[in-house]
Short mmCIF file of C-alpha atoms in Angstrom, two decimals:
data_model
loop_
_atom_site.label_atom_id
_atom_site.label_comp_id
_atom_site.label_asym_id
_atom_site.label_seq_id
_atom_site.Cartn_x
_atom_site.Cartn_y
_atom_site.Cartn_z
CA ILE I 1 144.72 158.74 46.30
CA GLY I 2 145.92 158.88 49.89
CA ILE I 3 145.95 162.68 49.87
CA ALA I 4 142.45 162.86 48.45
CA LEU I 5 141.16 160.62 51.24
CA ASN I 6 142.78 162.68 53.98
CA ILE I 7 141.69 166.16 52.78
CA PRO I 8 138.40 167.23 54.27
CA LEU I 9 135.92 168.32 51.63
CA SER I 10 133.01 170.58 52.20
CA THR I 11 130.25 171.18 49.73
CA GLN I 12 129.27 174.69 48.81
CA ALA I 13 126.24 175.82 46.95
CA VAL I 14 127.07 177.72 43.79
CA SER I 15 125.54 181.15 44.00
CA PRO I 16 123.77 182.39 40.89
CA THR I 17 125.45 185.19 38.99
CA PRO I 18 124.02 188.53 39.96
CA GLU I 19 121.64 189.98 37.40
CA LYS I 20 122.63 193.23 35.80
CA PRO I 21 120.17 196.00 36.48
CA VAL I 22 118.03 196.80 33.48
CA PRO I 23 118.33 200.48 32.62
CA GLU I 24 115.11 202.39 32.74
CA LYS I 25 113.72 203.30 29.39
CA THR I 26 113.62 207.01 28.94
CA ASN I 27 111.31 208.72 26.57
CA ILE I 28 113.91 210.11 24.23
CA PRO I 29 112.05 211.61 21.32
CA ARG I 30 112.90 210.11 17.96
CA PRO I 31 113.69 212.56 15.20
CA MET I 32 110.64 213.57 13.24
CA LYS I 33 110.50 214.45 9.56
CA LYS I 34 108.68 217.34 7.93
CA THR I 35 108.42 218.63 4.39
CA LEU I 36 108.52 222.30 3.54
CA ASP I 37 107.24 223.51 0.18
CA LEU I 38 109.60 226.21 -1.05
CA GLY I 39 107.51 227.49 -3.96
CA SER I 40 108.10 227.32 -7.68
CA PHE I 41 110.80 228.91 -9.81
CA GLY I 42 111.19 229.11 -13.56
CA VAL I 43 113.58 230.23 -16.25
CA MET I 44 114.03 229.84 -20.00
CA VAL I 45 116.86 227.47 -21.05
CA ARG I 46 118.23 226.07 -24.30
CA SER I 47 117.69 222.37 -24.78
CA ALA I 48 120.22 220.01 -26.41
CA ASP I 49 118.58 220.57 -29.83
CA GLY I 50 118.93 224.35 -29.48
CA SER I 51 115.26 225.15 -28.87
CA GLU I 52 114.10 227.28 -25.95
CA LYS I 53 112.28 225.49 -23.16
CA ALA I 54 110.72 226.62 -19.91
CA LEU I 55 112.44 225.01 -16.91
CA THR I 56 110.39 225.01 -13.74
CA ILE I 57 111.56 223.61 -10.43
CA HIS I 58 109.40 223.04 -7.40
CA PRO I 59 111.84 222.61 -4.48
CA VAL I 60 110.66 220.78 -1.36
CA ALA I 61 112.89 220.67 1.72
CA ILE I 62 112.93 217.46 3.75
CA LEU I 63 113.64 218.37 7.37
CA HIS I 64 114.36 216.39 10.51
CA GLY I 65 114.44 217.51 14.10
CA HIS I 66 113.12 217.31 17.65
CA GLY I 67 111.89 220.79 18.39
CA PRO I 68 108.37 222.13 18.24
CA TRP I 69 107.29 222.95 14.71
CA GLN I 70 105.96 226.43 14.11
CA PRO I 71 104.52 226.30 10.59
CA LEU I 72 106.11 228.97 8.47
CA HIS I 73 103.39 231.06 6.94
CA ASP I 74 104.16 231.77 3.31
CA ALA I 75 107.51 229.99 3.38
CA GLN I 76 108.20 231.04 -0.19
CA ASN I 77 108.49 234.69 0.88
CA HIS I 78 111.11 233.74 3.50
CA PHE I 79 113.25 231.85 1.04
CA GLU I 80 112.44 233.38 -2.36
CA SER I 81 115.63 235.41 -2.92
CA LEU I 82 117.74 232.80 -1.13
CA ILE I 83 116.59 230.23 -3.69
CA ALA I 84 116.08 232.42 -6.77
CA ASN I 85 119.59 233.90 -6.71
CA PRO I 86 121.50 230.60 -6.86
CA PHE I 87 118.91 229.17 -9.24
CA MET I 88 119.29 232.03 -11.74
CA ALA I 89 123.10 232.08 -11.40
CA PHE I 90 123.53 228.31 -11.67
CA PRO I 91 125.78 227.56 -14.67
CA ASP I 92 124.15 224.28 -15.80
CA LEU I 93 120.44 225.10 -15.73
CA ASN I 94 119.89 223.47 -19.12
CA GLN I 95 120.95 220.12 -17.56
CA VAL I 96 118.87 220.29 -14.38
CA SER I 97 115.90 218.43 -15.86
CA HIS I 98 117.86 215.32 -16.86
CA SER I 99 121.11 215.12 -14.83
CA PRO I 100 120.94 213.77 -11.27
CA THR I 101 124.45 215.13 -10.61
CA VAL I 102 123.48 218.65 -11.65
CA GLN I 103 120.27 218.40 -9.61
CA LYS I 104 122.32 217.39 -6.57
CA ASP I 105 124.67 220.35 -7.07
CA LEU I 106 121.81 222.84 -7.37
CA SER I 107 120.02 221.28 -4.41
CA ARG I 108 123.17 221.57 -2.28
CA GLU I 109 123.61 225.23 -3.26
CA MET I 110 120.00 226.03 -2.32
CA MET I 111 120.30 224.11 0.92
CA ASP I 112 123.45 226.02 1.90
CA ASN I 113 121.66 229.32 1.24
CA ILE I 114 118.46 228.64 3.17
CA ALA I 115 119.84 226.59 6.10
CA PRO I 116 120.87 229.59 8.27
CA THR I 117 117.48 231.29 7.83
CA LEU I 118 115.60 228.07 8.56
CA ALA I 119 117.72 227.47 11.69
CA ARG I 120 116.75 230.93 12.94
CA LEU I 121 113.03 230.51 12.14
CA GLU I 122 112.73 226.86 13.22
CA PRO I 123 115.31 226.02 15.90
CA GLY I 124 115.76 222.28 16.34
CA TRP I 125 115.13 221.49 12.68
CA THR I 126 117.73 220.90 9.98
CA ILE I 127 117.48 220.26 6.28
CA GLU I 128 118.19 216.68 5.34
CA HIS I 129 117.99 217.37 1.60
CA ILE I 130 116.02 219.29 -1.01
CA GLU I 131 114.02 217.58 -3.72
CA LEU I 132 113.89 219.80 -6.82
CA HIS I 133 111.06 218.33 -8.95
CA PRO I 134 112.20 219.89 -12.26
CA ALA I 135 109.96 220.10 -15.33
CA LEU I 136 111.03 221.08 -18.83
CA GLN I 137 108.18 222.27 -21.05
CA GLU I 138 107.44 224.22 -24.18
CA PRO I 139 107.49 227.94 -23.48
CA PRO I 140 104.09 229.57 -22.99
CA PRO I 141 102.68 231.25 -26.12
#
């Protein structure tokens, strides 16, 4: 107690903690999404019961990117052989209409084939995935 009475005390005001500067918001563009219709492709396949059916797929590419979009005129012409070749050579075409796994495999194959061409034609845009939209119907008469 004696020491506390003999030590001079001075009061100090507590300074507030300095505020951190708020970073300026920059206008960073958020990725945009586009869809690109890739046409329609068909082939005859055998169904599980052995009958012939017409398989038609209508692939649509879902794209994302930041760059300016230059609409591809007649996109099907750009990608026709790049899509038709893997489609016609795909080993499990008879399962495309009902198997999500087979659809994913075919979609991946198509995406791998058209991605380099799309990157050249539309810089700044990449394919997120391809939706196939398959339809299995009776063959035309």
